[in-house]
Short mmCIF file of C-alpha atoms and ligand atoms in Angstrom, two decimals:
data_model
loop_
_atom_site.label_atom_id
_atom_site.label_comp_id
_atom_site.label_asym_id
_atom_site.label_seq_id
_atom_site.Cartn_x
_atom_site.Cartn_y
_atom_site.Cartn_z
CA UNK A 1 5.58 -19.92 22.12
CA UNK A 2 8.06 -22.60 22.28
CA UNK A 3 10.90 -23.15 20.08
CA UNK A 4 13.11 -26.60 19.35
CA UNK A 5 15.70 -27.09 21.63
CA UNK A 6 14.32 -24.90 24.38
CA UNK A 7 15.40 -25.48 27.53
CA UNK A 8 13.67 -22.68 29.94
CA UNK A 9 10.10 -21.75 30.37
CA UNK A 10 8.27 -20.16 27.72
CA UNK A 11 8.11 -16.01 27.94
CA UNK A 12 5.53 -15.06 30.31
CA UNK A 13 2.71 -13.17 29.04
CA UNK A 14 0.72 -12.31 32.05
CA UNK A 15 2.08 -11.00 35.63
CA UNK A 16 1.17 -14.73 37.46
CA UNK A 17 3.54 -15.99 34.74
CA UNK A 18 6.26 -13.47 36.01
CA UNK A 19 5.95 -14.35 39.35
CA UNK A 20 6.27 -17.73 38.30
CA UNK A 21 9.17 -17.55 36.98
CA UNK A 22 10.67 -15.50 39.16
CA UNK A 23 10.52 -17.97 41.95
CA UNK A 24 11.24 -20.88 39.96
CA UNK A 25 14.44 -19.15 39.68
CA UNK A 26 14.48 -18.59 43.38
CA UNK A 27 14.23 -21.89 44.02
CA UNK A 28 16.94 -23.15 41.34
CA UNK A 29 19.52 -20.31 42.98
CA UNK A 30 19.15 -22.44 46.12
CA UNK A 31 19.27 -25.77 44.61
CA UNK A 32 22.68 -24.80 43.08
CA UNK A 33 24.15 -23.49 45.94
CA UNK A 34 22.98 -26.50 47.84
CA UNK A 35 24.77 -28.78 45.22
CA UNK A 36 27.52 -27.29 44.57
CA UNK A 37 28.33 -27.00 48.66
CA UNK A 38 27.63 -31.01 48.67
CA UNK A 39 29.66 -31.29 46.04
CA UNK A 40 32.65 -30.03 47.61
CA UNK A 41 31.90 -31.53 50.65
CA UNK A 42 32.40 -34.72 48.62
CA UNK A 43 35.07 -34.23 46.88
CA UNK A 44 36.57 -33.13 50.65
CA UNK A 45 35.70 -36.74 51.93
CA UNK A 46 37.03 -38.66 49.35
CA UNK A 47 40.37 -36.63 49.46
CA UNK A 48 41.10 -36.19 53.06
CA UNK A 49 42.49 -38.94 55.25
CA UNK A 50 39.94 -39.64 58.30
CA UNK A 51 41.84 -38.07 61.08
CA UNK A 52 39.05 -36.78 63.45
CA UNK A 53 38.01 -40.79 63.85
CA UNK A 54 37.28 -40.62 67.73
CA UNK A 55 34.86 -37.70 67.77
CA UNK A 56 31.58 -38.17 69.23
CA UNK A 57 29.27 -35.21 69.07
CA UNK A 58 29.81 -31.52 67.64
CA UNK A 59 26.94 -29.40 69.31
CA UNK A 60 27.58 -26.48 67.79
CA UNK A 61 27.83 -28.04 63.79
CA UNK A 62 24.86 -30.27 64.45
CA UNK A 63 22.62 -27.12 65.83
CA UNK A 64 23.73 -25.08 62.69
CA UNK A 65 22.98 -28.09 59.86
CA UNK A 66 19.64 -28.50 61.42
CA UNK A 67 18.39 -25.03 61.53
CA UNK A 68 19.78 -23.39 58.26
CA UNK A 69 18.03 -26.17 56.14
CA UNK A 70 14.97 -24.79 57.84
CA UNK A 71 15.33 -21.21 57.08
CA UNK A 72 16.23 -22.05 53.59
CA UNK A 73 12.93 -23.99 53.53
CA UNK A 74 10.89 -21.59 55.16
CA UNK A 75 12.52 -18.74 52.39
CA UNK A 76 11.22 -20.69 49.40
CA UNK A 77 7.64 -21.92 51.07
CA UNK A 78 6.72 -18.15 51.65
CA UNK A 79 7.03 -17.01 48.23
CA UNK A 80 5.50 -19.83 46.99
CA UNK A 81 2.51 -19.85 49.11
CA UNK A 82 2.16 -15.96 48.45
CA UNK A 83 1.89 -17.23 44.57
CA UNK A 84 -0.58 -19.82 45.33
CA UNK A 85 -2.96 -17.55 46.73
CA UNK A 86 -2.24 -14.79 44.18
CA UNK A 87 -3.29 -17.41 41.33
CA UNK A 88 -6.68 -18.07 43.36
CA UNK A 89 -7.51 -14.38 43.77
CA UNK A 90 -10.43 -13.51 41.37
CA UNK A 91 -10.54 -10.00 40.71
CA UNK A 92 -13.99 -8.21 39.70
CA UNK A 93 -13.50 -10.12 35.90
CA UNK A 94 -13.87 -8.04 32.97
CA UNK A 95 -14.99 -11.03 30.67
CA UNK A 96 -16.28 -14.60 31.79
CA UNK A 97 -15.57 -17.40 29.05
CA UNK A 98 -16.49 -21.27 29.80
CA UNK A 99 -14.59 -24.02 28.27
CA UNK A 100 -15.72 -27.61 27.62
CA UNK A 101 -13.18 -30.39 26.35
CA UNK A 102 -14.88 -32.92 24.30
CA UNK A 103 -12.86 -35.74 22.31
CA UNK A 104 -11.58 -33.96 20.95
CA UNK A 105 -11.94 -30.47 20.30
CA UNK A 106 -12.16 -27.39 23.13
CA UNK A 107 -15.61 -25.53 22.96
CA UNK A 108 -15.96 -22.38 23.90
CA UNK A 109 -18.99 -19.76 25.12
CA UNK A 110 -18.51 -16.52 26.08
CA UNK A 111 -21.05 -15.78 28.95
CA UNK A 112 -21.43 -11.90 29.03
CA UNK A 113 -22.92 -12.60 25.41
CA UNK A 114 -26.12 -13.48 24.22
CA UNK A 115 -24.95 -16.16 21.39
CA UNK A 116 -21.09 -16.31 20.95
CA UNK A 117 -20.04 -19.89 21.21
CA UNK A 118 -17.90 -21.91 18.95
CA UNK A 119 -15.92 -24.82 18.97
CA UNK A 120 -12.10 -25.16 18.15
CA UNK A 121 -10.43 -28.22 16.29
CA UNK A 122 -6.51 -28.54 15.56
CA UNK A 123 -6.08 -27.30 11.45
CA UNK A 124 -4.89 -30.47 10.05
CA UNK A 125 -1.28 -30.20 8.68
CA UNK A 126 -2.03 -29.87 5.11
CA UNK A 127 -4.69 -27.29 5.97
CA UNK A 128 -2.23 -25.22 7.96
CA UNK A 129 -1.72 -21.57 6.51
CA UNK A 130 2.12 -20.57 5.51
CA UNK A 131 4.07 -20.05 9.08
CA UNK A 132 1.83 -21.45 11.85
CA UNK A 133 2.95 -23.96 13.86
CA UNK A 134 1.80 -27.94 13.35
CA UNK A 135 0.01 -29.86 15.45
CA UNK A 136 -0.94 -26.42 17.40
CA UNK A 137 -2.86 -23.84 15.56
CA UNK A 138 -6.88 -24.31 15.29
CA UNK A 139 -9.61 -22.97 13.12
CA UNK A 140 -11.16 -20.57 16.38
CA UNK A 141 -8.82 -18.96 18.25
CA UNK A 142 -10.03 -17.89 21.78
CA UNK A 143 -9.98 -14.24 21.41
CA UNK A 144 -9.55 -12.11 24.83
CA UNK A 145 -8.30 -8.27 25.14
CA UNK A 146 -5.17 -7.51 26.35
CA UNK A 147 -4.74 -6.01 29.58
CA UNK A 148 -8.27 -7.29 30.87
CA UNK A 149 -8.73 -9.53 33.56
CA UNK A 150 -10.35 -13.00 32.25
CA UNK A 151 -12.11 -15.57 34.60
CA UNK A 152 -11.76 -18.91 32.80
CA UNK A 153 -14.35 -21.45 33.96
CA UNK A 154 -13.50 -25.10 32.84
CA UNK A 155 -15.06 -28.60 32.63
CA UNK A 156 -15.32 -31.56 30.18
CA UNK A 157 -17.88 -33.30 28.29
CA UNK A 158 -16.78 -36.79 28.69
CA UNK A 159 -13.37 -37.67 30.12
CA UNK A 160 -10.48 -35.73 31.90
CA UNK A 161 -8.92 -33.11 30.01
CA UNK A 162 -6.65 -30.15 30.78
CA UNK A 163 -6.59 -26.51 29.82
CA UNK A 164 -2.99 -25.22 29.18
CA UNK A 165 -1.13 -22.01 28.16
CA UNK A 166 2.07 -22.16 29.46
CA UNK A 167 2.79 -18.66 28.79
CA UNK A 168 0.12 -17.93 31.04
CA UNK A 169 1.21 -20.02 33.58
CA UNK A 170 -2.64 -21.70 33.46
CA UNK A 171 -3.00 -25.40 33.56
CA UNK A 172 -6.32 -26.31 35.42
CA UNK A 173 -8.17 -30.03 34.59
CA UNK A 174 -11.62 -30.56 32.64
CA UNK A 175 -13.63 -32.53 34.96
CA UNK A 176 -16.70 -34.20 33.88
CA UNK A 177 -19.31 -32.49 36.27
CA UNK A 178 -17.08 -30.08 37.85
CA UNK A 179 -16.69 -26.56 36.77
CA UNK A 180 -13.12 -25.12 37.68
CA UNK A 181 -12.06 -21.76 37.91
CA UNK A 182 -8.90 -19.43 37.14
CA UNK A 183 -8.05 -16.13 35.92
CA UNK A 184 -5.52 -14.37 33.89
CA UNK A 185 -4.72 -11.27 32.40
CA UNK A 186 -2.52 -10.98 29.58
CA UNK A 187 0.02 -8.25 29.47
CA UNK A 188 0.44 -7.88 25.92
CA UNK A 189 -0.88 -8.39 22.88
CA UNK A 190 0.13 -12.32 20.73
CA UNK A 191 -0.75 -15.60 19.82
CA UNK A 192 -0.48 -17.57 23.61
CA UNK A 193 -0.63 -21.57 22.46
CA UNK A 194 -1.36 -24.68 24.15
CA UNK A 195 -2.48 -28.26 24.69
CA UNK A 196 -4.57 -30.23 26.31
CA UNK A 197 -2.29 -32.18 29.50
CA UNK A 198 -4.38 -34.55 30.76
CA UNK A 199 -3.97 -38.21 28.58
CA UNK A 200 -7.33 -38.41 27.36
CA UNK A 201 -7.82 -40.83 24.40
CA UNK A 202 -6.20 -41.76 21.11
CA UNK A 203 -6.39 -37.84 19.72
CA UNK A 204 -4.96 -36.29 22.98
CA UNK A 205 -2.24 -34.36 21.61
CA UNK A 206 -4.43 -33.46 18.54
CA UNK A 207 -6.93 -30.91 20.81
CA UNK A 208 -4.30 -27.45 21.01
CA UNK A 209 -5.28 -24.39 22.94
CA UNK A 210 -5.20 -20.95 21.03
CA UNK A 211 -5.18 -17.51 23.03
CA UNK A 212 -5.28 -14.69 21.01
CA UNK A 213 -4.25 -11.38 23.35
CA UNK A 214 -5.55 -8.39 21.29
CA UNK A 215 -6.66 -4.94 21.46
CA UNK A 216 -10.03 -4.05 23.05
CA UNK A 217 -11.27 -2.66 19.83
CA UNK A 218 -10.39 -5.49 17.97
CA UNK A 219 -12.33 -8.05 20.29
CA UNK A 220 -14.87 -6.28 19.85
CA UNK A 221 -14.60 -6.05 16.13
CA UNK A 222 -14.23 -10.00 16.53
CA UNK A 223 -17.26 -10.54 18.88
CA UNK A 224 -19.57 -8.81 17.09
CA UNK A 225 -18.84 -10.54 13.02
CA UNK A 226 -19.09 -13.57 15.59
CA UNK A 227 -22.30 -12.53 16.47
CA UNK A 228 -23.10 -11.85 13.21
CA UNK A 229 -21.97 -15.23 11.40
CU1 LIG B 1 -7.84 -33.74 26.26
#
């Protein structure tokens, strides 16, 4: 999760969310290089008298600062686009689970299963056990196992919300009437936390996410006392 002060991305916890960050540092390498190079072409300008003042064209320069822009362009669209598509790929899903935001609370149903559906509100701060975090731990977590590709299906109840886990690198909208899809597959076991990014009403930022990555045996531990209850 996120501490105070942080200034990167979160850890990833899933392979999309290594790719992610792997080109977001791609793309910062060349944004760097880029500014420092202006930079000192600046600083060049204001220090150097004018003295090529007559010059009209420079063929060669001019067919240079036109096409390396493009190949730098073309080097960060490629493995960006290769991400987008990897982040629509749905994989034969091990485990199907629908979420609805409501105002606000997430609720959740897990469709391979007869009954097991719950709903998840923030724990208010004087309800919150010693250690977990304010404003983002909730009485259900969503319980998934680790290593286990998860197809997430998402919609709202009543206005536009937003399912988050940054760790995951998942952020798809809650549409009222729409059903969205995305996957994810954790890559190791933890607590993955979120909120809700799409303004939605006077309790917005009170409607956290909660993954819980955990072994297979323990889900299934998990789903079946939910079952029971
Ligand atoms: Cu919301």
């Amino acid at each position: 999760m996120a501490h105070p002060a942080q200034l990167g991305f979160q850890d990833a916890a899933s392979p999309i969310m290594e790719e992610l960050l792997h080109l977001h540092d791609h793309a910062m390498m060349v944004i760097f290089l880029i500014s420092m190079f202006v930079l000192y072409i600046i600083t060049l300008m204001i220090t150097t008298p004018l003295t090529h003042t007559g010059t009209m064209d420079a063929q060669a320069v001019e067919t240079i600062w036109t096409i390396l822009p493009a190949i730098i362009l073309i080097l960060i669209a490629l493995p960006s686009l290769r991400i987008l598509y990897l982040m629509d790929e749905i994989n034969d899903p091990h485990l199907t689970i629908k979420t609805v935001g409501h105002q606000w609370y997430w609720s959740y149903e897990y469709t391979d299963y007869e009954n097991l559906m719950f709903d998840a509100y923030m724990t208010q701060t004087l309800d919150l056990p010693h250690g977990t975090p304010r404003l983002l731990e909730v009485d259900h977590h969503m319980v998934v196992p680790t290593d286990s590709p998860t197809r997430m299906l998402i919609s709202a109840d009543d206005v536009l919300h937003s399912w988050t886990i940054p760790a995951l690198g998942i952020k798809t909208d809650a549409i009222p009437g729409r059903l969205n899809q995305t996957t994810f597959t954790t890559s190791h076991p933890g607590l993955f936390y979120g909120q809700c990014s799409e303004i939605c009403g006077s309790n917005h930022s009170f409607m956290p996410i909660v993954v819980e990555s955990t072994t297979l045996d323990n889900f299934e531990n998990w789903s079946s006392l939910q079952l029971e209850s």
